[in-house]
Short mmCIF file of C-alpha atoms in Angstrom, two decimals:
data_model
loop_
_atom_site.label_atom_id
_atom_site.label_comp_id
_atom_site.label_asym_id
_atom_site.label_seq_id
_atom_site.Cartn_x
_atom_site.Cartn_y
_atom_site.Cartn_z
CA MET A 1404 161.19 171.85 19.92
CA SER A 1405 161.63 173.31 23.46
CA ALA A 1406 164.98 173.23 25.25
CA LEU A 1407 165.23 170.58 27.82
CA GLU A 1408 165.16 171.95 31.34
CA GLU A 1409 167.21 170.53 34.39
CA VAL A 1410 165.00 168.93 36.94
CA ASP A 1411 166.05 168.69 40.48
CA VAL A 1412 164.22 165.51 41.57
CA GLU A 1413 165.23 165.58 45.32
CA GLN A 1414 163.57 168.94 45.67
CA GLN A 1415 160.61 167.79 44.15
CA LEU A 1416 160.29 164.86 46.49
CA GLN A 1417 160.98 167.16 49.54
CA ASN A 1418 158.19 169.64 48.46
CA GLN A 1419 155.84 166.63 48.13
CA ASP A 1420 156.42 165.48 51.68
CA ASP A 1421 155.78 169.06 52.90
CA SER A 1422 152.44 169.41 51.06
CA ASP A 1423 148.87 168.62 52.58
CA SER A 1424 148.33 165.20 50.88
CA PRO A 1425 146.19 162.71 52.78
CA VAL A 1426 148.04 160.24 54.84
CA ILE A 1427 146.39 156.58 55.69
CA LYS A 1428 147.10 155.13 58.88
CA ILE A 1429 146.64 151.54 59.90
CA ASN A 1430 145.43 150.69 63.54
CA THR A 1431 147.21 147.68 64.42
CA GLU A 1432 145.71 147.48 67.74
CA VAL A 1433 143.46 144.51 68.71
CA ILE A 1434 139.84 145.37 69.58
CA ASP A 1435 138.79 143.26 72.60
CA GLU A 1436 135.63 141.41 71.88
CA LYS A 1437 133.11 141.30 74.68
CA LYS A 1438 133.51 138.28 76.96
CA GLU A 1439 130.79 135.79 76.96
CA PRO A 1440 129.29 135.41 80.48
CA LYS A 1441 129.95 132.14 82.20
CA PHE A 1442 126.41 131.97 83.78
CA LYS A 1443 123.25 132.92 82.32
CA VAL A 1444 120.31 134.69 84.30
CA GLY A 1445 118.12 132.38 86.03
CA GLU A 1446 120.91 129.78 86.44
CA LEU A 1447 121.46 128.10 89.74
CA VAL A 1448 125.01 128.73 91.30
CA ILE A 1449 126.89 128.12 94.67
CA ASP A 1450 128.81 131.02 96.49
CA ALA A 1451 132.15 129.18 96.80
CA GLN A 1452 133.61 132.40 98.68
CA ASN A 1453 131.09 132.80 101.40
CA PHE A 1454 130.03 129.15 101.89
CA LYS A 1455 132.94 127.46 103.92
CA VAL A 1456 133.90 123.97 104.26
CA VAL A 1457 133.32 124.05 108.01
CA ASP A 1458 129.62 124.63 107.23
CA ALA A 1459 129.30 121.35 105.17
CA ALA A 1460 131.25 119.59 107.78
CA ASN A 1461 128.62 120.64 110.32
CA LYS A 1462 125.95 119.26 107.89
CA GLU A 1463 124.35 122.54 107.30
CA VAL A 1464 122.15 123.18 104.39
CA GLN A 1465 124.31 124.70 101.45
CA PRO A 1466 122.75 127.87 100.14
CA ILE A 1467 122.02 127.80 96.40
CA TYR A 1468 121.76 131.06 94.72
CA VAL A 1469 119.99 132.15 91.35
CA VAL A 1470 121.64 134.67 89.00
CA LYS A 1471 119.15 137.78 88.86
CA ALA A 1472 121.25 139.86 86.56
CA ILE A 1473 124.62 140.59 85.00
CA THR A 1474 126.31 144.07 85.60
CA GLU A 1475 128.08 145.90 82.95
CA ASP A 1476 131.36 145.39 84.59
CA GLY A 1477 130.78 141.59 84.39
CA LYS A 1478 129.75 140.89 87.97
CA TYR A 1479 126.73 138.64 88.93
CA LEU A 1480 123.70 139.85 90.96
CA ILE A 1481 122.63 136.67 92.99
CA GLU A 1482 119.86 135.94 95.40
CA GLN A 1483 119.56 132.85 97.59
CA HIS A 1484 117.08 130.20 96.15
CA ASN A 1485 116.61 127.38 98.68
CA VAL A 1486 115.12 129.34 101.41
CA GLU A 1487 113.17 127.18 103.89
CA GLU A 1488 109.59 128.37 105.31
CA GLY A 1489 109.78 131.19 107.85
CA GLN A 1490 113.46 131.84 107.14
CA GLU A 1491 114.39 135.50 106.40
CA ILE A 1492 115.59 136.07 102.86
CA SER A 1493 119.00 137.89 102.34
CA PRO A 1494 118.99 140.85 100.00
CA PRO A 1495 120.68 140.13 96.59
CA TYR A 1496 124.41 141.10 96.31
CA GLU A 1497 126.84 141.35 93.73
CA ILE A 1498 129.94 138.79 93.32
CA GLU A 1499 132.59 138.03 90.85
CA GLU A 1500 132.20 135.34 88.16
CA ASP A 1501 135.38 133.28 89.60
CA ASP A 1502 133.77 133.10 93.07
CA LEU A 1503 130.73 131.12 91.56
CA THR A 1504 130.56 127.47 90.68
CA PRO A 1505 127.55 125.58 89.04
CA VAL A 1506 125.12 123.68 91.01
CA ASN A 1507 125.46 120.55 88.73
CA PRO A 1508 128.69 119.21 87.34
CA PRO A 1509 129.71 120.73 83.89
CA SER A 1510 129.10 118.71 80.61
CA PRO A 1511 132.00 116.98 78.93
CA ASP A 1512 132.00 119.75 76.23
CA PHE A 1513 132.98 122.41 78.92
CA ALA A 1514 135.16 120.17 81.17
CA HIS A 1515 138.13 122.11 80.19
CA GLU A 1516 136.66 125.43 81.26
CA SER A 1517 135.31 124.47 84.64
CA LYS A 1518 135.54 121.34 86.78
CA PHE A 1519 133.07 120.35 89.55
CA GLU A 1520 134.90 118.86 92.59
CA LEU A 1521 134.47 118.31 96.24
CA SER A 1522 136.66 119.30 98.97
CA SER A 1523 138.35 116.71 101.01
CA GLU A 1524 136.22 117.12 104.03
CA GLN A 1525 133.07 116.89 101.66
CA GLN A 1526 134.28 113.86 99.97
CA GLN A 1527 135.05 112.18 103.48
CA LEU A 1528 131.33 112.95 104.35
CA VAL A 1529 129.98 111.38 101.36
CA ASP A 1530 132.30 108.28 101.83
CA LYS A 1531 131.29 107.91 105.39
CA GLY A 1532 127.55 108.17 104.38
CA ILE A 1533 127.98 105.49 101.53
CA GLU A 1534 129.95 103.18 104.22
CA GLU A 1535 127.14 103.78 106.90
CA GLU A 1536 124.38 102.97 104.27
CA ALA A 1537 126.25 99.84 103.08
CA ASN A 1538 126.62 98.70 106.71
CA GLU A 1539 123.04 99.12 107.42
CA GLN A 1540 122.08 97.17 104.16
CA LEU A 1541 124.64 94.41 105.23
CA ASN A 1542 123.01 94.26 108.74
CA VAL A 1543 119.63 94.03 107.19
CA ILE A 1544 120.85 90.95 104.77
CA THR A 1545 122.59 89.47 107.57
CA ASP A 1546 119.60 89.46 109.75
CA GLU A 1547 117.48 88.17 107.03
CA ASP A 1548 119.87 85.35 106.54
CA ASP A 1549 119.92 84.51 110.23
CA ASP A 1550 116.04 84.44 110.16
CA ASP A 1551 116.07 82.32 107.12
CA ASP A 1552 118.64 79.86 108.88
CA ASP A 1553 116.50 79.62 112.01
CA ASP A 1554 113.45 78.97 110.00
CA ASP A 1555 115.56 76.15 108.17
CA GLU A 1556 116.69 74.66 111.41
CA GLU A 1557 113.04 74.77 112.88
CA GLY A 1558 111.63 73.14 109.59
CA ASP A 1559 114.46 70.67 109.83
CA ASP A 1560 113.80 69.88 113.49
CA GLU A 1561 109.99 69.36 113.04
CA LEU A 1562 110.77 67.15 109.95
CA LYS A 1563 112.89 65.07 112.20
CA LYS A 1564 110.21 64.83 114.88
CA LEU A 1565 107.68 63.89 112.27
CA GLU A 1566 109.87 61.22 110.73
CA ASN A 1567 110.76 59.79 114.18
CA ASN A 1568 107.12 59.64 115.05
CA MET A 1569 106.02 58.00 112.00
CA GLN A 1570 108.96 55.40 112.39
CA LYS A 1571 108.01 54.90 116.06
CA ASP A 1572 104.16 54.37 115.16
CA TYR A 1573 105.05 52.26 112.47
CA LEU A 1574 107.28 49.97 114.55
CA LEU A 1575 104.86 49.92 117.42
CA SER A 1576 102.10 49.19 115.14
CA TYR A 1577 104.01 45.61 114.09
CA HIS A 1578 105.71 45.22 117.34
CA PRO A 1579 103.67 46.49 120.36
CA GLU A 1580 105.65 44.50 122.80
CA LEU A 1581 108.61 47.01 122.37
CA LYS A 1582 106.54 49.77 123.99
CA GLN A 1583 108.26 50.86 127.34
CA ILE A 1584 106.46 52.02 130.25
CA ASN A 1585 107.67 54.09 133.22
CA PHE A 1586 108.35 52.66 136.80
CA ASN A 1587 105.06 53.90 138.31
CA GLU A 1588 103.05 52.16 135.60
CA LEU A 1589 105.30 48.90 136.10
CA LEU A 1590 104.34 48.88 139.91
CA SER A 1591 100.61 49.40 139.23
CA LEU A 1592 100.49 46.83 136.49
CA SER A 1593 102.51 44.24 138.55
CA LYS A 1594 99.87 44.34 141.55
CA ILE A 1595 97.67 41.24 141.66
CA THR A 1596 94.04 41.32 143.07
CA ARG A 1597 92.94 37.96 144.63
CA ASN A 1598 89.67 36.96 146.24
CA LYS A 1599 89.06 35.49 149.59
CA ASN A 1600 90.22 32.09 148.55
CA GLY A 1601 93.42 33.41 147.15
CA ILE A 1602 92.38 32.95 143.56
CA ILE A 1603 93.65 35.64 141.25
CA VAL A 1604 90.62 37.63 139.72
CA ASP A 1605 92.66 40.46 138.28
CA PRO A 1606 91.62 41.23 134.70
CA LEU A 1607 95.25 42.31 133.83
CA HIS A 1608 96.70 38.79 134.73
CA LYS A 1609 94.90 36.19 132.65
CA THR A 1610 97.78 33.90 131.88
CA PHE A 1611 98.75 30.86 134.30
CA PRO A 1612 100.40 31.91 137.50
CA TYR A 1613 103.48 29.60 136.97
CA LEU A 1614 106.86 30.08 136.09
CA THR A 1615 108.04 28.29 132.95
CA LYS A 1616 111.41 26.61 132.38
CA PHE A 1617 112.33 29.45 129.92
CA GLU A 1618 111.53 32.16 132.35
CA ARG A 1619 113.35 30.12 135.28
CA ALA A 1620 116.38 29.85 133.21
CA LYS A 1621 116.49 33.53 132.13
CA ILE A 1622 115.92 34.67 135.62
CA LEU A 1623 118.60 32.46 137.16
CA GLY A 1624 121.15 33.42 134.56
CA GLN A 1625 120.53 37.18 134.96
CA ARG A 1626 120.44 36.89 138.84
CA ALA A 1627 123.76 34.82 138.90
CA LYS A 1628 125.50 37.49 136.90
CA GLN A 1629 124.41 40.16 139.17
CA ILE A 1630 125.65 38.29 142.07
CA ASN A 1631 129.03 37.61 140.51
CA ASN A 1632 129.35 41.19 139.96
CA GLY A 1633 128.95 42.11 143.59
CA SER A 1634 125.26 42.66 143.88
CA PRO A 1635 123.67 42.42 147.48
CA ILE A 1636 122.50 38.88 148.29
CA PHE A 1637 118.64 38.65 149.71
CA VAL A 1638 119.24 35.13 151.71
CA LYS A 1639 121.60 33.85 154.21
CA VAL A 1640 124.27 31.65 152.94
CA THR A 1641 127.17 29.88 154.48
CA PRO A 1642 130.77 30.88 153.83
CA ASN A 1643 131.37 27.77 151.77
CA ILE A 1644 128.73 28.89 149.03
CA ILE A 1645 130.34 31.12 146.66
CA GLU A 1646 128.84 30.16 143.21
CA GLY A 1647 126.42 32.77 141.86
CA HIS A 1648 124.08 30.46 140.15
CA THR A 1649 123.69 28.66 143.55
CA ILE A 1650 122.96 31.66 145.33
CA ALA A 1651 120.44 32.85 142.73
CA LEU A 1652 118.61 29.41 142.89
CA MET A 1653 118.32 29.72 146.70
CA GLU A 1654 116.77 33.27 146.27
CA LEU A 1655 114.34 31.98 143.68
CA ASN A 1656 113.27 29.10 145.81
CA GLN A 1657 112.72 31.53 148.82
CA LYS A 1658 110.96 33.95 146.47
CA LYS A 1659 113.60 36.59 147.17
CA ILE A 1660 114.37 37.64 143.74
CA PRO A 1661 113.14 41.22 143.20
CA PHE A 1662 112.48 40.60 139.36
CA ILE A 1663 109.27 41.51 137.29
CA ILE A 1664 108.79 39.50 134.14
CA LYS A 1665 106.89 40.78 131.10
CA ARG A 1666 104.60 38.33 129.22
CA PRO A 1667 103.58 39.48 125.68
CA LEU A 1668 100.16 38.48 124.66
CA PRO A 1669 98.69 37.78 121.26
CA ASN A 1670 96.67 40.88 121.26
CA GLY A 1671 99.72 43.07 121.55
CA SER A 1672 99.40 43.98 125.18
CA SER A 1673 101.40 42.61 127.93
CA GLU A 1674 101.14 41.18 131.49
CA TYR A 1675 103.65 42.17 134.40
CA TRP A 1676 104.50 39.56 136.97
CA LYS A 1677 106.42 39.66 140.03
CA VAL A 1678 108.55 36.35 140.29
CA SER A 1679 107.39 36.07 143.90
CA ASP A 1680 103.60 35.93 142.82
CA LEU A 1681 104.45 32.90 140.41
CA ASN A 1682 104.42 29.22 141.54
CA MET A 1683 107.21 26.92 140.59
CA LEU A 1684 106.70 23.52 139.20
CA ASP A 1685 108.72 20.68 140.31
#
């Protein structure tokens, strides 16, 4: 049995540290993953840096760009898309991602990443356009309502005229004696034609040329009322005669009463006689 040897543990550990034994190192640095581009090639975007709000206020056409390529350093190569006919096309240029905005508003899934908003000037223009369009529509509706009201009023007036004409025709068909004539017609119809012997030969005056008691009573009553109300007197009277009925009787006897009486006939027509042309019975 061999003798036990004394071992120096500390010395052995030190010798082990100085040896060329492999050492494993752990890299704690985080490797950056490649950032996903915000826009894809061929997507339409807006250059928010170069297109100013003043241009939008002047109602200029806002340029829209298309992404042509994405560089290694993360920049975008864009070219104008909405080029009018005859307009010179600007060469493509590079721009940072933060200076671009999408043409259409983002979907709700990406609302936290990007937000589509209008500037205050652009919003004012949009609101003004909506207000003007609403006013135009309101004016059109108002004009149509006015036209409808005018048409309704015209229709009502025509309907009233038609109703009045129907009522008038209906009334005159049963009461033709109510038909009124003008003053010139009255004078023409009241003229009497006589022959050389003084006999009336007028076809418009066929009734007896005598004043009836009913016509006489009505004429005296109407004329007395006029005289009492201050009407001029057509005969000479003495100062002691002041009663209107007496003066009216004097005018009737002297054929001075300027009245024309109307005699309705059974056939619906009427005769017009001057009181002075009628004879009076005793």
